[in-house]
Every structure is written in structure tokens, then in C-alpha cells.
Amino acid sequence: MMAELHQTPTSLCCCRKSLPISGARCVGYSTWPSAAPGPGSPRCPLVDVASASNFSCFQLRHFHLDLRLNFAVKEMSGWLVLDLIPVQAGIHTLVLDSHPSLLIHSIDCKVPGAGQEEPVSLTYRIDPFTDYGSSLNISLPTAAVKPGRLIQITIRYITTDGPAVPDGVTVLMSASRSSYSKQDRVFQFSMEFPVPSYLVALVAGELQHVDVGPRSRVWAEPCLLSCAVKKLGGSVERWLGVAEELFGPYLWGRCDIVFLPPSFPIVAMENPCLTFIIASILESSEFLLIDVIHEIAHGWFGNAVTNATWEEMWLSEGLATYAQRRITTEAYGEAFTCLETVVRLDALHRQLRLLGDNNPMSKLQVKFEPGVNPSTLMNLFTYEKGFCFVSYLSQLCGDVRRFDCFLRDYISQFKFKSVVAQDLIDYFLGYFPELQSAAVAQKEGLEFERWLSGCGPPLYEPDLSAGSTLIQPVQDLCDLWRSIESPDLQTLTTFDLSAWSTFQIVLFLDRMLDHSPLPHDVMVSLSGCYSTLFDGLNAEVQIRWLQMVVRNTFYPDLPRVRAFLHKHTSRMYTLPLYEDLVAGVMKCVAVEIFYQTQRRLHPNLRRTLQQILFQTSSAPANQNGQALSTLPPSPSPSTQPPQPAATATASAAAAGTTTAIALRDVNVSA
């Protein structure tokens, strides 16, 4: 496996199985058995406007994927086998979601046990669906397709575009079992639990590992491995133990973590057994802690019990955020959790000021119009408004430990199933009959329906006063800087930011950003007091200071902006700065930096920045409808030449190329 990758393709295969549960309700992901219908549950079938597939017409019993990775030509080829059972008569077509990067070679069908020896070749067509995908329409043999009869559909394809990886690779997958044949250079993976399709992920790269616990392993490129292990140490097992005490057994066996290059388009992804984390977050121990614990919490909320449609993503993210904060409270104390929560709720209200209280994106249950990319729900409302609703449910119980028991039993009741909000609410009211008798779901001003369907801020926010010892000094320093034109440096020295935590400094800079632009003399004093300190801190601090530099057009620190954008190529650190540069008078600087760094950017991020910088509605497409990256002419001799293309792969489940929400006033990192 480790040699001659340019000459011989590397193979891998994986299997996914659904549990043999009957009586399933139609849900958004056909890879899951679903929850049993309960009171108030919606009638079948559910509609997912973000998918072109006719998933409600079939049960998926088994999923087999076989891929060959050819690094010499930067492509993947292979086949996919779907074991499907039609659930109704008269089905003539199988419709699947397809990515533009796939080139279909052939599709055939077998009917086991029907006396059919050879597979039958099927006709198909690819129709436009949205800017993020197409529909693959497969004509089925009418005589062979009967309700309850298993059919096997095999699709052979090849990728036509995508980033590549360096020589000498290891392949990892979100699977519970794996093996490697050195002689055949084949990696094999299997998963005995059913999972939704967005959690099927693989990564290939020059990866090494160190065990950090009996069921946890850290994977990273050699240059990062020692740092990653040092940062995490034995914490993963500790966090798993705390989570199990709160929410019940960890269901996935392994809890491995792989750190991916800075071009990985999102901060983290909770793939079962193998969490993806962007390597950039290693700079900040506190943000790393929060991000890893958040992904661990998804092992219960999101992975074990999944939202049935993208329109209710808060069922995954809101519950996981609540669970994350329960874990940090138990492990690090209430003050730490309150500080982190204040940072995020501040950002939520910042986003509301940007969008307005009546913006439909501020709903928990967002109704998608056809063609809308579900990645637009990766916003603070999904996380923080969802967290506030779950916190409100906990407050109704009157005892957080009692609510822990409810969540533990909720997982036990619905594990390996997909649910809608009504399932959670019905189970909650049935679990606490005294609350149902008190009609808490209809309490004026706090109606559950208003929580789910109403725009605007959360109807309730938890008491965060336990964090005042950490939060109040931050606010005092902000008030001091905002109340003076010529700061008294002697008074300022009583605030030692070098002794503050990352979240305290982040809160300080976020609140100062809220009041930008600042007087020039104040910026001069701020830079004199803190810029050297910030240079030595992590990227979460640096980006906020550099946003202040850009929004206040503070030219003396502009070289720091250039250096930062040349170093950091992740979406979370580039987008806010580019948005600010374009919104102000420094667009020419943004364009210059983009030309110099674009070859190291993930294709999705490159397209997004092109849209920001050049006001294009979409990237050009090739003859297959596949987006192209438009590289401009070579820069002038006065600028640095473009850097070499990054030699690393990036894989993400929800990486949209654009968003309906401006990011310049929002810093989201988990």
C-alpha cells in the first residue's frame, strides 16, 4: 500500500447494513429503519426537497461500495451495489441523488432467487436538480420489480474531478471494522449499524496514528501527529466516560479522530467511529476541546438518533450542543461552560441584528424551497436556538439530572432511527405526564409551535450567571476602551490578557468588533497594547483582531492580514476576512491575496471567494455540468507567484459553495 501508488491503483471497499426492523415509517434517509409512528407523527411519506431521490419507494437493506484510487491520474473508479426492496407496486424508476463529479459507466440489475443468472443492463438519464447535485433516473425492469422482492442495483462510475493525495497513503473510513491486505493493497471496511448516507465518509492520505485510549486513536500526517496527541492526551476517553454517565452507552465502539489539512472545508464532521477535525483548530486548545466534545456528543445525538429531514437539522445540532455543554459542565465546571455559551449566544444575536428578527432563516424548522442548498442551515440558529429550546425543556423538568435521564431513555427508544421534532416532543410529554397535564406545550409566549416555527431570537435563554467571574472582567475592559478616546495605560495594565483564556479574549474582541469602527487613536492604542500578544496566540484570536484591523482600515497592521491569509486556507478563517475586505476599501488587497493563494484552496471555497470578489452568481461549468475553477491570468511581476497545489484530499458531508447568510458579523467555529 505504501509504495508504487502512482503505478498501481489502491482499492478499498465497504459494506453498510440496515438492521432487520419491520414496520418502518418512511423517513428522509432510506439507509435507516425509522421510528415507530407516535401520536401527532406526520403521515408517510415525508418530503425532502433537498433530495431528488424517491427514497420512500424502497427499503435499503445493504450498501456495498468498492473503489479504486488512482493517484497518478487523480481519480477514483469503482462500483456501488444497492440491495433494495420495493415497498409498493407500480415502481418503474429508481431516482438517486448524484454529484456532478461522477461519470456513470453502466448500471445493471439482478433479482436474487428469480432464476436470473446474468445481470440486466438498465437505461438511465441524468437530469438537472440543483446547483449542488443532479438526479440519476434509472429505468427498472417492470416484470422483476415487485413489492417485497429484493433487487440488486449495481452502478459503475468514475470521478471526473477532485483534489488528490500524496504518495504513500493510508485509507480510513467511518466504519466499525477494517482490514488491510498488504499483498493486494486493498483496504476493507464494514459497518454493522445502519447510518444515514451523509455519515458515510472516507479519507486517504499520509496518515499515522497513536492510540490515546482503549477505544480512541488519533490519526494525522506525521508532521502533526505529536502535536495532536499532546493536545488530546487521554482526554478523549475521559470525555467519552462523562458522556456515557449522562446519556448511556457509547454505541459505536471506536472513537477515532483524524486531523485533516487546512483546506478541509468545515471545522469538524461527526462521522461514526472516525471524527474528522480540521488541523487548524490544534492552535487553540479550548476550541479543540469544544469541537471534539461536540462531535463526541453527536455519537448520541445525530448519529444514533438522526433528524429525518434537513429542515429539522436542529434535532441533531441543538441536542448535540446541549449535550456538549452538559459534558463540559461535568468535566470543567459551570463557569467554563457559561463563558463558551455567552460567546456563542452573543454571535447568535449578532447574526439576528444582521438579518432581522423576521428572517425565516431564524426558524428552527426552516421550510426549504426546491433547489435551496441544505448547507444554508449550518448557521447559529440551528445550533444555538436549538440549544436554547432543549435548555427550556430541561428547565421545565426542574432538575437537570432528571432531564439527563430523559435524554438517556430517548436515545434508548429511538437509537438507529430517524425522527422528526414531533417524535421528540411526544416522547417528552409522555415521559413527563405532569408537564403534559399542565399544558406546557401551549404556555403563552413559549408555545412549542412558536419555538419551532417562529422567527427571531430564542424565547428563553438559560441562566449564565455562573460564568460571571470570567465574563465580567471582559465586559469591564470593553467598557473602558469604549468610554475613552485616550486610554489610561496605567488603568489598562490592571487587565492582564496574557492570563486570560482564549474564550475570554475572543469575547473581548467580538464585543469590540460590535462597536467598530473605532476612533483611529483607539486603534493605535489597541494595537500598541495587544497586537504583539495576539501574534503569539491562536487563529481564533488572530482572526478577530484582524477583522478589527480591516473594519477600521488600520493600515499599519495590514501586513498581518496578508500573512494570516497566506497561512490559513480553511473556510472558517478565510471567509470572514474576505467578506470584510470586500465590504470596505481593501477589495484590491483581497483580490491580490486570492490570486496568490487560490491554488491551495479547496475547490468549494475557491468558488465561494470568486463569487464574493467578482460578484459572480455561479462558477462556469464544463460540458458535464461540472463546476470549473477559473484561474485568472498570471499575476504581475510585483506579486508573489501562486503556490503549488495542495496535495491532500478533503471530504465533507455538507460543504456548500455559497450561503444565503453573510458571514462578516458571525464567527462560527464548531
PDB file of N, CA, C and O in Angstrom, residues 201-265:
ATOM      1  N   ALA A 201     -18.180   8.312   5.058  1.00  0.00           N
ATOM      2  CA  ALA A 201     -17.062   9.181   4.686  1.00  0.00           C
ATOM      3  C   ALA A 201     -15.769   8.388   4.654  1.00  0.00           C
ATOM      4  O   ALA A 201     -15.597   7.418   5.387  1.00  0.00           O
ATOM      5  N   LEU A 202     -14.858   8.800   3.792  1.00  0.00           N
ATOM      6  CA  LEU A 202     -13.541   8.187   3.755  1.00  0.00           C
ATOM      7  C   LEU A 202     -12.497   9.265   3.532  1.00  0.00           C
ATOM      8  O   LEU A 202     -12.780  10.356   3.033  1.00  0.00           O
ATOM      9  N   VAL A 203     -11.273   8.942   3.934  1.00  0.00           N
ATOM     10  CA  VAL A 203     -10.156   9.859   3.761  1.00  0.00           C
ATOM     11  C   VAL A 203      -8.930   9.036   3.415  1.00  0.00           C
ATOM     12  O   VAL A 203      -8.741   7.921   3.914  1.00  0.00           O
ATOM     13  N   ALA A 204      -8.102   9.561   2.525  1.00  0.00           N
ATOM     14  CA  ALA A 204      -6.854   8.903   2.151  1.00  0.00           C
ATOM     15  C   ALA A 204      -5.727   9.919   2.231  1.00  0.00           C
ATOM     16  O   ALA A 204      -5.863  11.045   1.760  1.00  0.00           O
ATOM     17  N   GLY A 205      -4.634   9.534   2.846  1.00  0.00           N
ATOM     18  CA  GLY A 205      -3.512  10.454   2.970  1.00  0.00           C
ATOM     19  C   GLY A 205      -2.335   9.796   3.648  1.00  0.00           C
ATOM     20  O   GLY A 205      -2.378   8.618   4.026  1.00  0.00           O
ATOM     21  N   GLU A 206      -1.292  10.546   3.813  1.00  0.00           N
ATOM     22  CA  GLU A 206      -0.099  10.050   4.506  1.00  0.00           C
ATOM     23  C   GLU A 206      -0.354  10.153   6.005  1.00  0.00           C
ATOM     24  O   GLU A 206       0.072  11.091   6.673  1.00  0.00           O
ATOM     25  N   LEU A 207      -1.054   9.163   6.520  1.00  0.00           N
ATOM     26  CA  LEU A 207      -1.561   9.224   7.884  1.00  0.00           C
ATOM     27  C   LEU A 207      -0.869   8.195   8.772  1.00  0.00           C
ATOM     28  O   LEU A 207      -0.633   7.055   8.366  1.00  0.00           O
ATOM     29  N   GLN A 208      -0.551   8.629   9.980  1.00  0.00           N
ATOM     30  CA  GLN A 208      -0.031   7.742  11.011  1.00  0.00           C
ATOM     31  C   GLN A 208      -0.908   7.894  12.249  1.00  0.00           C
ATOM     32  O   GLN A 208      -1.693   8.833  12.344  1.00  0.00           O
ATOM     33  N   HIS A 209      -0.768   6.974  13.196  1.00  0.00           N
ATOM     34  CA  HIS A 209      -1.673   7.007  14.337  1.00  0.00           C
ATOM     35  C   HIS A 209      -0.950   6.724  15.642  1.00  0.00           C
ATOM     36  O   HIS A 209       0.138   6.133  15.670  1.00  0.00           O
ATOM     37  N   VAL A 210      -1.594   7.154  16.730  1.00  0.00           N
ATOM     38  CA  VAL A 210      -1.184   6.838  18.093  1.00  0.00           C
ATOM     39  C   VAL A 210      -2.457   6.554  18.885  1.00  0.00           C
ATOM     40  O   VAL A 210      -3.429   7.325  18.801  1.00  0.00           O
ATOM     41  N   ASP A 211      -2.473   5.474  19.624  1.00  0.00           N
ATOM     42  CA  ASP A 211      -3.603   5.182  20.495  1.00  0.00           C
ATOM     43  C   ASP A 211      -3.574   6.120  21.697  1.00  0.00           C
ATOM     44  O   ASP A 211      -2.539   6.272  22.350  1.00  0.00           O
ATOM     45  N   VAL A 212      -4.711   6.759  21.988  1.00  0.00           N
ATOM     46  CA  VAL A 212      -4.805   7.671  23.126  1.00  0.00           C
ATOM     47  C   VAL A 212      -5.814   7.172  24.153  1.00  0.00           C
ATOM     48  O   VAL A 212      -6.157   7.884  25.093  1.00  0.00           O
ATOM     49  N   GLY A 213      -6.292   5.965  23.964  1.00  0.00           N
ATOM     50  CA  GLY A 213      -7.247   5.371  24.883  1.00  0.00           C
ATOM     51  C   GLY A 213      -7.606   3.985  24.409  1.00  0.00           C
ATOM     52  O   GLY A 213      -7.253   3.582  23.290  1.00  0.00           O
ATOM     53  N   PRO A 214      -8.311   3.216  25.212  1.00  0.00           N
ATOM     54  CA  PRO A 214      -8.658   1.841  24.828  1.00  0.00           C
ATOM     55  C   PRO A 214      -9.561   1.751  23.607  1.00  0.00           C
ATOM     56  O   PRO A 214      -9.602   0.708  22.950  1.00  0.00           O
ATOM     57  N   ARG A 215     -10.274   2.819  23.292  1.00  0.00           N
ATOM     58  CA  ARG A 215     -11.144   2.794  22.110  1.00  0.00           C
ATOM     59  C   ARG A 215     -10.981   4.039  21.259  1.00  0.00           C
ATOM     60  O   ARG A 215     -11.852   4.358  20.431  1.00  0.00           O
ATOM     61  N   SER A 216      -9.902   4.772  21.458  1.00  0.00           N
ATOM     62  CA  SER A 216      -9.684   6.012  20.696  1.00  0.00           C
ATOM     63  C   SER A 216      -8.261   6.074  20.174  1.00  0.00           C
ATOM     64  O   SER A 216      -7.311   5.676  20.852  1.00  0.00           O
ATOM     65  N   ARG A 217      -8.153   6.560  18.966  1.00  0.00           N
ATOM     66  CA  ARG A 217      -6.886   6.647  18.251  1.00  0.00           C
ATOM     67  C   ARG A 217      -6.856   7.966  17.505  1.00  0.00           C
ATOM     68  O   ARG A 217      -7.861   8.387  16.928  1.00  0.00           O
ATOM     69  N   VAL A 218      -5.713   8.612  17.496  1.00  0.00           N
ATOM     70  CA  VAL A 218      -5.535   9.863  16.761  1.00  0.00           C
ATOM     71  C   VAL A 218      -4.751   9.578  15.492  1.00  0.00           C
ATOM     72  O   VAL A 218      -3.669   8.966  15.536  1.00  0.00           O
ATOM     73  N   TRP A 219      -5.292  10.017  14.358  1.00  0.00           N
ATOM     74  CA  TRP A 219      -4.639   9.913  13.058  1.00  0.00           C
ATOM     75  C   TRP A 219      -4.282  11.312  12.576  1.00  0.00           C
ATOM     76  O   TRP A 219      -5.073  12.242  12.715  1.00  0.00           O
ATOM     77  N   ALA A 220      -3.121  11.443  11.979  1.00  0.00           N
ATOM     78  CA  ALA A 220      -2.713  12.729  11.421  1.00  0.00           C
ATOM     79  C   ALA A 220      -1.508  12.508  10.515  1.00  0.00           C
ATOM     80  O   ALA A 220      -0.880  11.435  10.538  1.00  0.00           O
ATOM     81  N   GLU A 221      -1.192  13.520   9.710  1.00  0.00           N
ATOM     82  CA  GLU A 221       0.047  13.480   8.957  1.00  0.00           C
ATOM     83  C   GLU A 221       1.215  13.510   9.935  1.00  0.00           C
ATOM     84  O   GLU A 221       1.105  14.051  11.041  1.00  0.00           O
ATOM     85  N   PRO A 222       2.350  12.908   9.577  1.00  0.00           N
ATOM     86  CA  PRO A 222       3.469  12.793  10.523  1.00  0.00           C
ATOM     87  C   PRO A 222       3.880  14.103  11.173  1.00  0.00           C
ATOM     88  O   PRO A 222       4.206  14.130  12.359  1.00  0.00           O
ATOM     89  N   CYS A 223       3.834  15.190  10.431  1.00  0.00           N
ATOM     90  CA  CYS A 223       4.275  16.471  10.978  1.00  0.00           C
ATOM     91  C   CYS A 223       3.328  17.014  12.047  1.00  0.00           C
ATOM     92  O   CYS A 223       3.704  17.903  12.823  1.00  0.00           O
ATOM     93  N   LEU A 224       2.108  16.498  12.098  1.00  0.00           N
ATOM     94  CA  LEU A 224       1.110  16.987  13.053  1.00  0.00           C
ATOM     95  C   LEU A 224       0.832  16.019  14.186  1.00  0.00           C
ATOM     96  O   LEU A 224       0.238  16.394  15.196  1.00  0.00           O
ATOM     97  N   LEU A 225       1.245  14.770  14.036  1.00  0.00           N
ATOM     98  CA  LEU A 225       0.777  13.725  14.947  1.00  0.00           C
ATOM     99  C   LEU A 225       1.167  13.985  16.393  1.00  0.00           C
ATOM    100  O   LEU A 225       0.329  13.890  17.298  1.00  0.00           O
ATOM    101  N   SER A 226       2.415  14.336  16.640  1.00  0.00           N
ATOM    102  CA  SER A 226       2.845  14.527  18.028  1.00  0.00           C
ATOM    103  C   SER A 226       2.105  15.679  18.683  1.00  0.00           C
ATOM    104  O   SER A 226       1.729  15.609  19.860  1.00  0.00           O
ATOM    105  N   CYS A 227       1.854  16.733  17.922  1.00  0.00           N
ATOM    106  CA  CYS A 227       1.104  17.877  18.453  1.00  0.00           C
ATOM    107  C   CYS A 227      -0.324  17.471  18.787  1.00  0.00           C
ATOM    108  O   CYS A 227      -0.850  17.814  19.851  1.00  0.00           O
ATOM    109  N   ALA A 228      -0.955  16.731  17.881  1.00  0.00           N
ATOM    110  CA  ALA A 228      -2.345  16.314  18.102  1.00  0.00           C
ATOM    111  C   ALA A 228      -2.456  15.418  19.329  1.00  0.00           C
ATOM    112  O   ALA A 228      -3.376  15.566  20.145  1.00  0.00           O
ATOM    113  N   VAL A 229      -1.523  14.485  19.466  1.00  0.00           N
ATOM    114  CA  VAL A 229      -1.552  13.575  20.613  1.00  0.00           C
ATOM    115  C   VAL A 229      -1.323  14.345  21.907  1.00  0.00           C
ATOM    116  O   VAL A 229      -1.986  14.116  22.926  1.00  0.00           O
ATOM    117  N   LYS A 230      -0.371  15.286  21.878  1.00  0.00           N
ATOM    118  CA  LYS A 230      -0.093  16.089  23.070  1.00  0.00           C
ATOM    119  C   LYS A 230      -1.304  16.913  23.471  1.00  0.00           C
ATOM    120  O   LYS A 230      -1.621  17.047  24.667  1.00  0.00           O
ATOM    121  N   LYS A 231      -2.006  17.481  22.487  1.00  0.00           N
ATOM    122  CA  LYS A 231      -3.164  18.322  22.793  1.00  0.00           C
ATOM    123  C   LYS A 231      -4.319  17.513  23.369  1.00  0.00           C
ATOM    124  O   LYS A 231      -5.040  17.987  24.252  1.00  0.00           O
ATOM    125  N   LEU A 232      -4.506  16.279  22.862  1.00  0.00           N
ATOM    126  CA  LEU A 232      -5.647  15.484  23.301  1.00  0.00           C
ATOM    127  C   LEU A 232      -5.305  14.584  24.484  1.00  0.00           C
ATOM    128  O   LEU A 232      -6.110  14.408  25.397  1.00  0.00           O
ATOM    129  N   GLY A 233      -4.098  13.993  24.458  1.00  0.00           N
ATOM    130  CA  GLY A 233      -3.689  13.132  25.558  1.00  0.00           C
ATOM    131  C   GLY A 233      -4.735  12.064  25.845  1.00  0.00           C
ATOM    132  O   GLY A 233      -5.263  11.407  24.953  1.00  0.00           O
ATOM    133  N   GLY A 234      -5.081  11.892  27.103  1.00  0.00           N
ATOM    134  CA  GLY A 234      -6.095  10.918  27.474  1.00  0.00           C
ATOM    135  C   GLY A 234      -7.480  11.507  27.607  1.00  0.00           C
ATOM    136  O   GLY A 234      -8.368  10.872  28.179  1.00  0.00           O
ATOM    137  N   SER A 235      -7.651  12.715  27.079  1.00  0.00           N
ATOM    138  CA  SER A 235      -8.928  13.414  27.277  1.00  0.00           C
ATOM    139  C   SER A 235     -10.092  12.740  26.577  1.00  0.00           C
ATOM    140  O   SER A 235     -11.229  12.784  27.060  1.00  0.00           O
ATOM    141  N   VAL A 236      -9.855  12.117  25.414  1.00  0.00           N
ATOM    142  CA  VAL A 236     -10.962  11.541  24.652  1.00  0.00           C
ATOM    143  C   VAL A 236     -11.694  10.496  25.473  1.00  0.00           C
ATOM    144  O   VAL A 236     -12.928  10.492  25.555  1.00  0.00           O
ATOM    145  N   GLU A 237     -10.950   9.613  26.110  1.00  0.00           N
ATOM    146  CA  GLU A 237     -11.592   8.581  26.931  1.00  0.00           C
ATOM    147  C   GLU A 237     -12.315   9.201  28.122  1.00  0.00           C
ATOM    148  O   GLU A 237     -13.393   8.745  28.519  1.00  0.00           O
ATOM    149  N   ARG A 238     -11.723  10.250  28.686  1.00  0.00           N
ATOM    150  CA  ARG A 238     -12.389  10.938  29.805  1.00  0.00           C
ATOM    151  C   ARG A 238     -13.714  11.517  29.358  1.00  0.00           C
ATOM    152  O   ARG A 238     -14.737  11.365  30.038  1.00  0.00           O
ATOM    153  N   TRP A 239     -13.717  12.180  28.197  1.00  0.00           N
ATOM    154  CA  TRP A 239     -14.958  12.791  27.703  1.00  0.00           C
ATOM    155  C   TRP A 239     -15.997  11.725  27.365  1.00  0.00           C
ATOM    156  O   TRP A 239     -17.192  11.906  27.625  1.00  0.00           O
ATOM    157  N   LEU A 240     -15.549  10.615  26.782  1.00  0.00           N
ATOM    158  CA  LEU A 240     -16.476   9.522  26.489  1.00  0.00           C
ATOM    159  C   LEU A 240     -17.109   8.995  27.770  1.00  0.00           C
ATOM    160  O   LEU A 240     -18.320   8.720  27.814  1.00  0.00           O
ATOM    161  N   GLY A 241     -16.301   8.859  28.815  1.00  0.00           N
ATOM    162  CA  GLY A 241     -16.824   8.361  30.079  1.00  0.00           C
ATOM    163  C   GLY A 241     -17.867   9.275  30.674  1.00  0.00           C
ATOM    164  O   GLY A 241     -18.904   8.817  31.174  1.00  0.00           O
ATOM    165  N   VAL A 242     -17.612  10.580  30.627  1.00  0.00           N
ATOM    166  CA  VAL A 242     -18.595  11.536  31.141  1.00  0.00           C
ATOM    167  C   VAL A 242     -19.883  11.463  30.327  1.00  0.00           C
ATOM    168  O   VAL A 242     -20.992  11.457  30.881  1.00  0.00           O
ATOM    169  N   ALA A 243     -19.745  11.391  28.993  1.00  0.00           N
ATOM    170  CA  ALA A 243     -20.926  11.315  28.134  1.00  0.00           C
ATOM    171  C   ALA A 243     -21.733  10.056  28.411  1.00  0.00           C
ATOM    172  O   ALA A 243     -22.974  10.089  28.421  1.00  0.00           O
ATOM    173  N   GLU A 244     -21.061   8.942  28.644  1.00  0.00           N
ATOM    174  CA  GLU A 244     -21.783   7.697  28.920  1.00  0.00           C
ATOM    175  C   GLU A 244     -22.539   7.767  30.242  1.00  0.00           C
ATOM    176  O   GLU A 244     -23.644   7.228  30.358  1.00  0.00           O
ATOM    177  N   GLU A 245     -21.946   8.423  31.240  1.00  0.00           N
ATOM    178  CA  GLU A 245     -22.653   8.589  32.509  1.00  0.00           C
ATOM    179  C   GLU A 245     -23.921   9.413  32.338  1.00  0.00           C
ATOM    180  O   GLU A 245     -24.925   9.181  33.007  1.00  0.00           O
ATOM    181  N   LEU A 246     -23.882  10.359  31.401  1.00  0.00           N
ATOM    182  CA  LEU A 246     -25.033  11.233  31.191  1.00  0.00           C
ATOM    183  C   LEU A 246     -26.084  10.612  30.284  1.00  0.00           C
ATOM    184  O   LEU A 246     -27.289  10.693  30.558  1.00  0.00           O
ATOM    185  N   PHE A 247     -25.646  10.004  29.168  1.00  0.00           N
ATOM    186  CA  PHE A 247     -26.577   9.665  28.094  1.00  0.00           C
ATOM    187  C   PHE A 247     -26.633   8.185  27.748  1.00  0.00           C
ATOM    188  O   PHE A 247     -27.334   7.798  26.820  1.00  0.00           O
ATOM    189  N   GLY A 248     -25.897   7.355  28.477  1.00  0.00           N
ATOM    190  CA  GLY A 248     -25.953   5.925  28.213  1.00  0.00           C
ATOM    191  C   GLY A 248     -24.759   5.454  27.408  1.00  0.00           C
ATOM    192  O   GLY A 248     -23.881   6.226  27.033  1.00  0.00           O
ATOM    193  N   PRO A 249     -24.703   4.157  27.107  1.00  0.00           N
ATOM    194  CA  PRO A 249     -23.520   3.565  26.456  1.00  0.00           C
ATOM    195  C   PRO A 249     -23.217   4.199  25.105  1.00  0.00           C
ATOM    196  O   PRO A 249     -24.116   4.562  24.342  1.00  0.00           O
ATOM    197  N   TYR A 250     -21.916   4.320  24.840  1.00  0.00           N
ATOM    198  CA  TYR A 250     -21.456   4.750  23.517  1.00  0.00           C
ATOM    199  C   TYR A 250     -21.645   3.582  22.559  1.00  0.00           C
ATOM    200  O   TYR A 250     -21.143   2.478  22.800  1.00  0.00           O
ATOM    201  N   LEU A 251     -22.369   3.796  21.476  1.00  0.00           N
ATOM    202  CA  LEU A 251     -22.866   2.697  20.655  1.00  0.00           C
ATOM    203  C   LEU A 251     -21.935   2.284  19.526  1.00  0.00           C
ATOM    204  O   LEU A 251     -22.158   1.243  18.898  1.00  0.00           O
ATOM    205  N   TRP A 252     -20.886   3.059  19.246  1.00  0.00           N
ATOM    206  CA  TRP A 252     -20.156   2.887  18.002  1.00  0.00           C
ATOM    207  C   TRP A 252     -18.821   2.155  18.161  1.00  0.00           C
ATOM    208  O   TRP A 252     -18.123   1.965  17.165  1.00  0.00           O
ATOM    209  N   GLY A 253     -18.488   1.743  19.369  1.00  0.00           N
ATOM    210  CA  GLY A 253     -17.247   1.001  19.558  1.00  0.00           C
ATOM    211  C   GLY A 253     -16.029   1.903  19.545  1.00  0.00           C
ATOM    212  O   GLY A 253     -15.520   2.306  20.586  1.00  0.00           O
ATOM    213  N   ARG A 254     -15.546   2.246  18.367  1.00  0.00           N
ATOM    214  CA  ARG A 254     -14.373   3.096  18.217  1.00  0.00           C
ATOM    215  C   ARG A 254     -14.767   4.572  18.250  1.00  0.00           C
ATOM    216  O   ARG A 254     -15.866   4.956  17.840  1.00  0.00           O
ATOM    217  N   CYS A 255     -13.839   5.381  18.756  1.00  0.00           N
ATOM    218  CA  CYS A 255     -13.997   6.841  18.699  1.00  0.00           C
ATOM    219  C   CYS A 255     -12.663   7.427  18.268  1.00  0.00           C
ATOM    220  O   CYS A 255     -11.936   8.043  19.048  1.00  0.00           O
ATOM    221  N   ASP A 256     -12.314   7.200  17.007  1.00  0.00           N
ATOM    222  CA  ASP A 256     -11.049   7.686  16.456  1.00  0.00           C
ATOM    223  C   ASP A 256     -11.222   9.079  15.889  1.00  0.00           C
ATOM    224  O   ASP A 256     -12.331   9.492  15.517  1.00  0.00           O
ATOM    225  N   ILE A 257     -10.116   9.799  15.799  1.00  0.00           N
ATOM    226  CA  ILE A 257     -10.123  11.180  15.309  1.00  0.00           C
ATOM    227  C   ILE A 257      -9.030  11.320  14.257  1.00  0.00           C
ATOM    228  O   ILE A 257      -7.894  10.887  14.492  1.00  0.00           O
ATOM    229  N   VAL A 258      -9.368  11.894  13.122  1.00  0.00           N
ATOM    230  CA  VAL A 258      -8.371  12.154  12.091  1.00  0.00           C
ATOM    231  C   VAL A 258      -8.305  13.653  11.833  1.00  0.00           C
ATOM    232  O   VAL A 258      -9.341  14.314  11.666  1.00  0.00           O
ATOM    233  N   PHE A 259      -7.103  14.194  11.853  1.00  0.00           N
ATOM    234  CA  PHE A 259      -6.900  15.616  11.600  1.00  0.00           C
ATOM    235  C   PHE A 259      -6.564  15.816  10.128  1.00  0.00           C
ATOM    236  O   PHE A 259      -5.640  15.188   9.596  1.00  0.00           O
ATOM    237  N   LEU A 260      -7.327  16.691   9.488  1.00  0.00           N
ATOM    238  CA  LEU A 260      -7.230  16.906   8.052  1.00  0.00           C
ATOM    239  C   LEU A 260      -6.566  18.245   7.744  1.00  0.00           C
ATOM    240  O   LEU A 260      -6.512  19.141   8.593  1.00  0.00           O
ATOM    241  N   PRO A 261      -6.057  18.408   6.515  1.00  0.00           N
ATOM    242  CA  PRO A 261      -5.326  19.628   6.160  1.00  0.00           C
ATOM    243  C   PRO A 261      -6.189  20.877   6.272  1.00  0.00           C
ATOM    244  O   PRO A 261      -7.427  20.798   6.316  1.00  0.00           O
ATOM    245  N   PRO A 262      -5.552  22.054   6.299  1.00  0.00           N
ATOM    246  CA  PRO A 262      -6.303  23.312   6.454  1.00  0.00           C
ATOM    247  C   PRO A 262      -7.316  23.577   5.357  1.00  0.00           C
ATOM    248  O   PRO A 262      -8.213  24.390   5.543  1.00  0.00           O
ATOM    249  N   SER A 263      -7.171  22.919   4.209  1.00  0.00           N
ATOM    250  CA  SER A 263      -8.134  23.145   3.128  1.00  0.00           C
ATOM    251  C   SER A 263      -9.446  22.411   3.352  1.00  0.00           C
ATOM    252  O   SER A 263     -10.407  22.632   2.610  1.00  0.00           O
ATOM    253  N   PHE A 264      -9.522  21.535   4.354  1.00  0.00           N
ATOM    254  CA  PHE A 264     -10.784  20.859   4.653  1.00  0.00           C
ATOM    255  C   PHE A 264     -11.862  21.915   4.875  1.00  0.00           C
ATOM    256  O   PHE A 264     -11.673  22.852   5.647  1.00  0.00           O
ATOM    257  N   PRO A 265     -13.005  21.798   4.186  1.00  0.00           N
ATOM    258  CA  PRO A 265     -13.918  22.945   4.096  1.00  0.00           C
ATOM    259  C   PRO A 265     -14.765  23.235   5.325  1.00  0.00           C
ATOM    260  O   PRO A 265     -15.430  24.261   5.373  1.00  0.00           O
TER     261      PRO A 265
END
